XYZ file of C-alpha atoms in Angstrom:
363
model
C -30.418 3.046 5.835
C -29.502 0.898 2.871
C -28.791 2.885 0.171
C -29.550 1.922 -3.723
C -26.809 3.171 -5.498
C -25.843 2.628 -8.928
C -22.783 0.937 -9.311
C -20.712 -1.812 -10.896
C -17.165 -3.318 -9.580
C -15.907 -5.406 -12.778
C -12.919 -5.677 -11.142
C -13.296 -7.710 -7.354
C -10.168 -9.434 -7.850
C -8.537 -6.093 -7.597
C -10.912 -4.476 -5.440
C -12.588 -7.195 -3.349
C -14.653 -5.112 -0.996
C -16.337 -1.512 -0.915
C -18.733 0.807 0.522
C -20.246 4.304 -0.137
C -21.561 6.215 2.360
C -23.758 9.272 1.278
C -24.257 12.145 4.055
C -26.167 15.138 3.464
C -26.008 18.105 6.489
C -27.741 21.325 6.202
C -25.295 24.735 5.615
C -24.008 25.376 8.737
C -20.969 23.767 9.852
C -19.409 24.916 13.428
C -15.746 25.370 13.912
C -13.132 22.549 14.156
C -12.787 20.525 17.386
C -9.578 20.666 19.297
C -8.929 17.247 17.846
C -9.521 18.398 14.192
C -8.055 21.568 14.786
C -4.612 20.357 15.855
C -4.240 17.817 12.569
C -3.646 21.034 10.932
C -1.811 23.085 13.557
C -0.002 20.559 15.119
C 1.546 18.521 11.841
C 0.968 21.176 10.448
C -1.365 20.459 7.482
C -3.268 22.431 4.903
C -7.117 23.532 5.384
C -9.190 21.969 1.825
C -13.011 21.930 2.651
C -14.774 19.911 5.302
C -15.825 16.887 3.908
C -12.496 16.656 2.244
C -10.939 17.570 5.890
C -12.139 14.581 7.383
C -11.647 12.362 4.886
C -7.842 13.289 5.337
C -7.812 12.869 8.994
C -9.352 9.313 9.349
C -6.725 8.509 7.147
C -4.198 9.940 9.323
C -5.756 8.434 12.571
C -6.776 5.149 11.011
C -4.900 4.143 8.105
C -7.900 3.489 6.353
C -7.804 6.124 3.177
C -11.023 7.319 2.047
C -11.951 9.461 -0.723
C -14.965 12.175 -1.122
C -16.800 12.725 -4.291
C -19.332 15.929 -4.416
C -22.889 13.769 -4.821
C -24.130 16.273 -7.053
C -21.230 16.091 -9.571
C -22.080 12.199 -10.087
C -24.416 11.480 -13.273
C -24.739 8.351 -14.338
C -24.164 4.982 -13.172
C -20.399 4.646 -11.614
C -18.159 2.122 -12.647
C -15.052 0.243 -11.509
C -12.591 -1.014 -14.211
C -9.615 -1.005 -15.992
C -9.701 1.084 -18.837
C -9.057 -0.223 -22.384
C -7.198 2.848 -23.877
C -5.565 5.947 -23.093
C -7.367 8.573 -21.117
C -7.384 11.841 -20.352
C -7.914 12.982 -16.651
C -7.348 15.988 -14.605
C -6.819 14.879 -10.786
C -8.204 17.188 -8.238
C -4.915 19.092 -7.742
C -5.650 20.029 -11.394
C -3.237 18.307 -13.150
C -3.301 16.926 -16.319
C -1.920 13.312 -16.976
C -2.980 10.671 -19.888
C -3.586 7.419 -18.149
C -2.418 4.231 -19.808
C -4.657 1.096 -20.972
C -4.867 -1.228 -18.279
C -5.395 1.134 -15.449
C -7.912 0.922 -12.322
C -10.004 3.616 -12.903
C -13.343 4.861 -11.576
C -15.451 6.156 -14.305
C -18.541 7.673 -15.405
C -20.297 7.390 -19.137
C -16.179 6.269 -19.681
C -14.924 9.530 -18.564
C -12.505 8.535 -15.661
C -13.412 10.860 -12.695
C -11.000 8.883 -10.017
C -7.520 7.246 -10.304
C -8.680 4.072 -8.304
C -6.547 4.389 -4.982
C -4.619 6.903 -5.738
C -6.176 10.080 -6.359
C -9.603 11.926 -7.338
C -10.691 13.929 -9.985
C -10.993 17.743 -10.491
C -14.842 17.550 -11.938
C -15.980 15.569 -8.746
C -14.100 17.211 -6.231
C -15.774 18.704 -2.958
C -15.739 22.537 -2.184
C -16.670 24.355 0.447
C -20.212 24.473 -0.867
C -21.130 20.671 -1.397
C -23.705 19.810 1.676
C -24.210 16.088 0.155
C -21.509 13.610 -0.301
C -20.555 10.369 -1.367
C -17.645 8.818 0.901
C -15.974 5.963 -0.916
C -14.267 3.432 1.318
C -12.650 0.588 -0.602
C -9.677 -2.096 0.381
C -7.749 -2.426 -2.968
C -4.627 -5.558 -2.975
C -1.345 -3.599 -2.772
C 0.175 -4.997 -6.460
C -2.646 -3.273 -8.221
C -2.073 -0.090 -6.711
C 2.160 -0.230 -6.436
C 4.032 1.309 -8.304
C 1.066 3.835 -9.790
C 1.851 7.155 -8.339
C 5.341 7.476 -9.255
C 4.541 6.078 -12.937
C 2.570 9.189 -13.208
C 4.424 11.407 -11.050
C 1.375 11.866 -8.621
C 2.568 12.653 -4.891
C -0.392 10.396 -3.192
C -0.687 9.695 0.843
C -3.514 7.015 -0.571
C -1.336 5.283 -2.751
C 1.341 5.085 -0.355
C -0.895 3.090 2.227
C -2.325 1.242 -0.428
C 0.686 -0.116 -1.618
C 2.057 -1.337 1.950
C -1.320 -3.227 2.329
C -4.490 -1.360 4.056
C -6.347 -3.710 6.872
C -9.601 -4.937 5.380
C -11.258 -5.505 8.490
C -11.211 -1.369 8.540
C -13.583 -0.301 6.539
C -16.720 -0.540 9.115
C -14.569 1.610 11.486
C -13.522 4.020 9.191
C -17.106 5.086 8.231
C -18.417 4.809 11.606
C -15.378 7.422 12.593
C -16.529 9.590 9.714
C -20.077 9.765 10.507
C -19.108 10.604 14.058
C -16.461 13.417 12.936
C -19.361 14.886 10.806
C -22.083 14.729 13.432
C -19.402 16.444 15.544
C -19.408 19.681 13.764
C -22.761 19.449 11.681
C -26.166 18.607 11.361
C -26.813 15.393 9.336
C -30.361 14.990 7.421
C -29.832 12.321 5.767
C -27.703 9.171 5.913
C -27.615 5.836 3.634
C -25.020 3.123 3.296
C -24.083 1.213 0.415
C -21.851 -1.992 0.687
C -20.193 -4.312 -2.470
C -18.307 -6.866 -0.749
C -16.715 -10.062 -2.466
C -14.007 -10.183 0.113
C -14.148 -12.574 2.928
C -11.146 -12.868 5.350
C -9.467 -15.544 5.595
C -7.683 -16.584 9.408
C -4.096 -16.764 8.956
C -3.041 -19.390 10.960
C 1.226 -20.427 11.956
C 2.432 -23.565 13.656
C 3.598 -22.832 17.070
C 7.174 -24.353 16.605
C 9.334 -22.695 19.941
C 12.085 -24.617 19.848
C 12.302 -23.429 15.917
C 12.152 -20.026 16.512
C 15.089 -20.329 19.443
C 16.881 -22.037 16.483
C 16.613 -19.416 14.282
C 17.246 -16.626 16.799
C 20.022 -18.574 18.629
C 18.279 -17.676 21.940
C 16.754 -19.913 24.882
C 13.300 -18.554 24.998
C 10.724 -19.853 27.793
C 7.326 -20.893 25.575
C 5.515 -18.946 28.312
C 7.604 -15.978 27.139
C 7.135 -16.453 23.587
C 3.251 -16.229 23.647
C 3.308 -13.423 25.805
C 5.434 -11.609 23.239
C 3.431 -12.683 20.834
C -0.082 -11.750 22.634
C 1.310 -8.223 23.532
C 1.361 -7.999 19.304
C -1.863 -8.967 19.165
C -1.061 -12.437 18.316
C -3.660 -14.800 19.515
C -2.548 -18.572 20.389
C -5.460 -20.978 19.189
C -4.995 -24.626 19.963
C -1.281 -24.404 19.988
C -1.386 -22.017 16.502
C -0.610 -18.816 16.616
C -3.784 -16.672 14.843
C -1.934 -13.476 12.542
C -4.290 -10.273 13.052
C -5.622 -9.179 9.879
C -3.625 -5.680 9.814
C -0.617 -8.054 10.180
C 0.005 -9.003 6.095
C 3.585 -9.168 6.300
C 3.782 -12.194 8.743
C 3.541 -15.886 6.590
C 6.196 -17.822 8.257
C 8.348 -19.127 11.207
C 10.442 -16.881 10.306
C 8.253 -13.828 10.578
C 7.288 -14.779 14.287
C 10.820 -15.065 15.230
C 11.714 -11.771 13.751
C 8.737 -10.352 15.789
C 10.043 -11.405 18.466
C 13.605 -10.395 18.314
C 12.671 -7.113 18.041
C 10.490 -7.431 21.166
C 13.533 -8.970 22.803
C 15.575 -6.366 21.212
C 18.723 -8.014 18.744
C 21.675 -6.193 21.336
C 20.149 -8.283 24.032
C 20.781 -11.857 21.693
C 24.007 -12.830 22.389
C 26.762 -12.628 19.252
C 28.718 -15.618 18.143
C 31.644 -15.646 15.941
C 31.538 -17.098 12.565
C 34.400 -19.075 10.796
C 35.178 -18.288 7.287
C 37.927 -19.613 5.339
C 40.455 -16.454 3.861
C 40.314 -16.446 0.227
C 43.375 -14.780 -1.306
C 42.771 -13.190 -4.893
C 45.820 -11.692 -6.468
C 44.011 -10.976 -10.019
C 40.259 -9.611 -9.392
C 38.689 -9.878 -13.300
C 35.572 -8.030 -11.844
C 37.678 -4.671 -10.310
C 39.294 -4.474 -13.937
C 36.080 -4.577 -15.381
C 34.572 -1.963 -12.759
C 37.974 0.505 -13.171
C 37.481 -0.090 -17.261
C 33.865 0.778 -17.613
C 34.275 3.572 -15.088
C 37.014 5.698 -16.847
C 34.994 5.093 -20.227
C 31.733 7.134 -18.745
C 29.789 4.022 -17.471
C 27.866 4.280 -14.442
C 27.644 0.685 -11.889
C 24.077 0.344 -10.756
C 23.290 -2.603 -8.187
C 20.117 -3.426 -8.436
C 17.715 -5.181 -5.726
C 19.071 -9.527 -5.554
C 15.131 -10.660 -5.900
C 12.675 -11.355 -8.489
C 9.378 -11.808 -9.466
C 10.464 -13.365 -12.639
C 9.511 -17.162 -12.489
C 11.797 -19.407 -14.361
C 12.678 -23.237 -14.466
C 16.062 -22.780 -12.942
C 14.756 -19.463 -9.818
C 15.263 -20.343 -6.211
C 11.894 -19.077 -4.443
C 12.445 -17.466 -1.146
C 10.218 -18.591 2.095
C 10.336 -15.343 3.952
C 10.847 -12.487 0.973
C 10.948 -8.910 2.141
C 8.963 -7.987 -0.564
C 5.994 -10.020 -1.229
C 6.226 -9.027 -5.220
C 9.639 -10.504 -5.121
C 9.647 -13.598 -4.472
C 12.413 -14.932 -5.882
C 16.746 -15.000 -6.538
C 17.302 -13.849 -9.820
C 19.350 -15.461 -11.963
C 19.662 -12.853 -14.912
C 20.851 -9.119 -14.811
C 19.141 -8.269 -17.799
C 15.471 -7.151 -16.735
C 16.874 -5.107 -13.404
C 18.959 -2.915 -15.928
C 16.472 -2.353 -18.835
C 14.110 -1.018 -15.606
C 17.217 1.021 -14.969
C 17.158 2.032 -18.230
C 13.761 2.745 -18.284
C 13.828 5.354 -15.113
C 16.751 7.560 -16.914
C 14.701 7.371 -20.093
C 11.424 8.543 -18.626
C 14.165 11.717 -16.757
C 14.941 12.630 -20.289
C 18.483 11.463 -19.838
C 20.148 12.056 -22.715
C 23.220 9.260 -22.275
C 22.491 6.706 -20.606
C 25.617 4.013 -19.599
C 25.288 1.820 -17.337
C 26.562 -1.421 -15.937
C 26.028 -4.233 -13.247
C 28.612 -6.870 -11.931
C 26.527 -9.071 -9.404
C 26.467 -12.885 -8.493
C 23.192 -14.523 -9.633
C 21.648 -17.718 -8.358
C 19.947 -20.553 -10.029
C 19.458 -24.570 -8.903
C-alpha cells in the first residue's frame, strides 16, 4: 500500500533515491530463527530490540544499511538537509556531539533526530516496546558521507558502507528481505510503502579492447577466455561492450577490466620480466641531510598519500585513480601537511613538528 508520508529531500544530489517502509505487528514476537539467532551467536553480536535487530542483519547479509526510527517518536513533517548552523544531537548510543554547518542531517521542526548515513538519534530510537516502525532505506553518494564518522569520532558500520559506495539497485531487496524477516517472527497488521526517487541508473558501458588488456597485463589471453572471466564477475558482454553491474562502482576503465582479470588469472601465474634501469650513483644525498637534520631537532617525517583532489592548471589527472576523490598527482606538499596538522591538533597534541621530503609532479 502506498503510503502518504510527510517528507521533503532538499538534498537529491546527495541523496538521490529513498524509501520508508512503515510496519506495524501486534505484541507478540516469537523467538529468533536459527538464521537470526546465529548473527549474534555465531559473530558474535550484541542483542538491541527487534526491529533494530533486523535492521542490523540485512545490513550484514546485504550490504544495504538501513535505519529504524520508532513511528510514534516522529511529529512533524521530516526533512532531509544540510543544516545551516551548529547543532546539538545525541546519537542513539547516547552521546553527545555538536554537529557542524553544512552537515546531512535528518530533522524534525530543525531538531536533527538522524546523522544522515551515519547514525540515529537517541529521541527516535526503537525499544523493545515500539510495535510500529518507520524503516528508512536510502542510497546516499559516498563523498557526502566520507570522512563523517571519524570527524566526529562516531564508530558507524553505516558509514563505513556508505563511504565505499552502497549498490543502488538494492534498495527494493533490502525492504522486501525486511518485511520477510519480520513476517518470520511476527504478526504484521499493517504495511505501507513510501518511495522518493530522483535517481535513475545509468548502464556503465567499456570498450571490449582484448588485445589492450593483454598489453597491459603482458599476458596472451584467448578473447573466449576473457569474457568468460569477465561473465563469471557478472560482467555482461553487449554488442562487443562489456556492461559494469551496478554494485561494481570501482570499475571505469581498461584498466579496471584488466586488473579484474589478473586477479582471476591470479598475478603468480603472469609471467615476470626483468626491467632495465640505469645505476645512478649519488655520493652527496641533500635530502638524507635534511631527513638526519630535522630528525635530531624533534621533527617527525610524515609521507603523505602522492594524489589529489586539488585541481590546478599545472595537475596531471590520473585515468584509473585508486581513490575516486583523488584524482589527481599533486604537485604541492603544503595541503597534505596542514591535514597532518590538523589530525594532531584535533588529538590535543601539544607540539606538533613535522616534515615531508617527497617528489611532486606537474606538466
Amino acid at each position: 500500500e502506498k503510503f502518504d508520508f510527510d517528507f521533503i529531500n532538499y538534498e537529491p544530489d546527495s541523496c538521490p533515491d529513498i524509501s520508508f517502509l512503515y510496519i506495524e505487528i501486534d505484541n507478540k514476537i516469537g523467538s529468533y530463527k536459527d538464521y537470526l539467532q546465529s548473527y549474534f551467536q555465531d559473530l558474535p553480536n550484541n542483542r538491541v530490540n527487534f526491529f533494530t535487530d533486523i535492521s542490523n542483519y540485512v545490513s550484514y547479509e546485504l550490504g544495504q544499511p538501513t535505519h529504524c526510527y520508532d513511528f510514534l517518536s516522529l511529529q512533524g513533517t521530516l526533512e532531509l538537509k544540510k543544516i545551516d548552523q551548529k547543532n546539538d544531537f545525541t546519537t542513539l548510543q547516547d552521546e553527545k556531539i555538536l554537529i557542524d554547518e553544512g552537515t546531512l542531517v535528518f530533522s524534525i521542526n530543525d531538531e536533527v533526530i538522524n546523522l544522515a548515513g551515519i547514525m540515529g538519534g537517541k529521541k527516535t530510537r526503537c525499544s523493545d516496546k515500539t510495535t510500529k516502525v518507520l524503516l528508512e532505506c536510502a542510497h546516499f553518494k559516498p563523498e557526502e558521507i566520507l570522512g563523517k564518522s571519524t570527524y566526529y569520532g562516531l564508530n558507524s558500520d553505516a558509514s563505513h558502507k556508505y563511504e565505499r559506495f552502497v549498490d543502488p539497485n538494492l534498495q527494493e531487496l533490502a525492504i522486501k528481505r525486511f518485511i520477510k524477516i519480520v513476517e518470520d517472527h511476527a504478526d504484521i497488521k499493517e504495511i505501507k510503502l513510501y518511495k522518493n526517487s530522483n535517481y535513475k541508473h545509468q548502464d556503465r558501458m567499456l570498450e571490449l579492447n582484448s588485445s589492450k588488456i593483454n598489453n597491459i597485463l603482458g599476458t596472451n589471453l584467448d578473447d573466449k577466455i576473457i569474457i568468460q572471466i569477465l561473465n563469471y564477475l557478472f560482467f555482461e558482454l553487449v554488442d562487443n561492450k562489456v556492461k559494469v553491474p551496478s554494485f561494481r562502482n570501482d570499475i571505469h576503465t581498461t584498466n579496471d577490466l584488466a586488473e579484474e582479470i589478473a586477479r582471476i588469472v591470479g598475478y603468480n601465474n603472469i609471467s615476470s620480466q626483468s626491467i632495465n634501469l640505469p645505476e645512478i650513483k649519488i655520493e652527496f644525498s641533500l635530502s638524507q641531510f635534511l631527513r638526519d637534520f630535522l630528525l635530531k631537532n624533534g621533527f617527525t617525517e610524515v609521507i603523505n598519500f602522492q594524489f589529489s583532489n586539488i585541481e590546478e592548471s599545472e595537475t596531471i589527472s590520473i585515468d584509473n585513480p585508486l581513490d575516486q576523490n583523488k584524482t589527481r598527482m599533486r604537485n604541492s606538499l603544503k595541503d597534505s601537511l596542514v591535514e597532518n596538522l590538523l589530525f594532531n591538533e584535533r588529538r590535543q597534541k601539544s607540539s606538533i613538528k613535522l616534515f615531508e621530503i617527497s617528489d611532486l609532479y606537474s606538466i
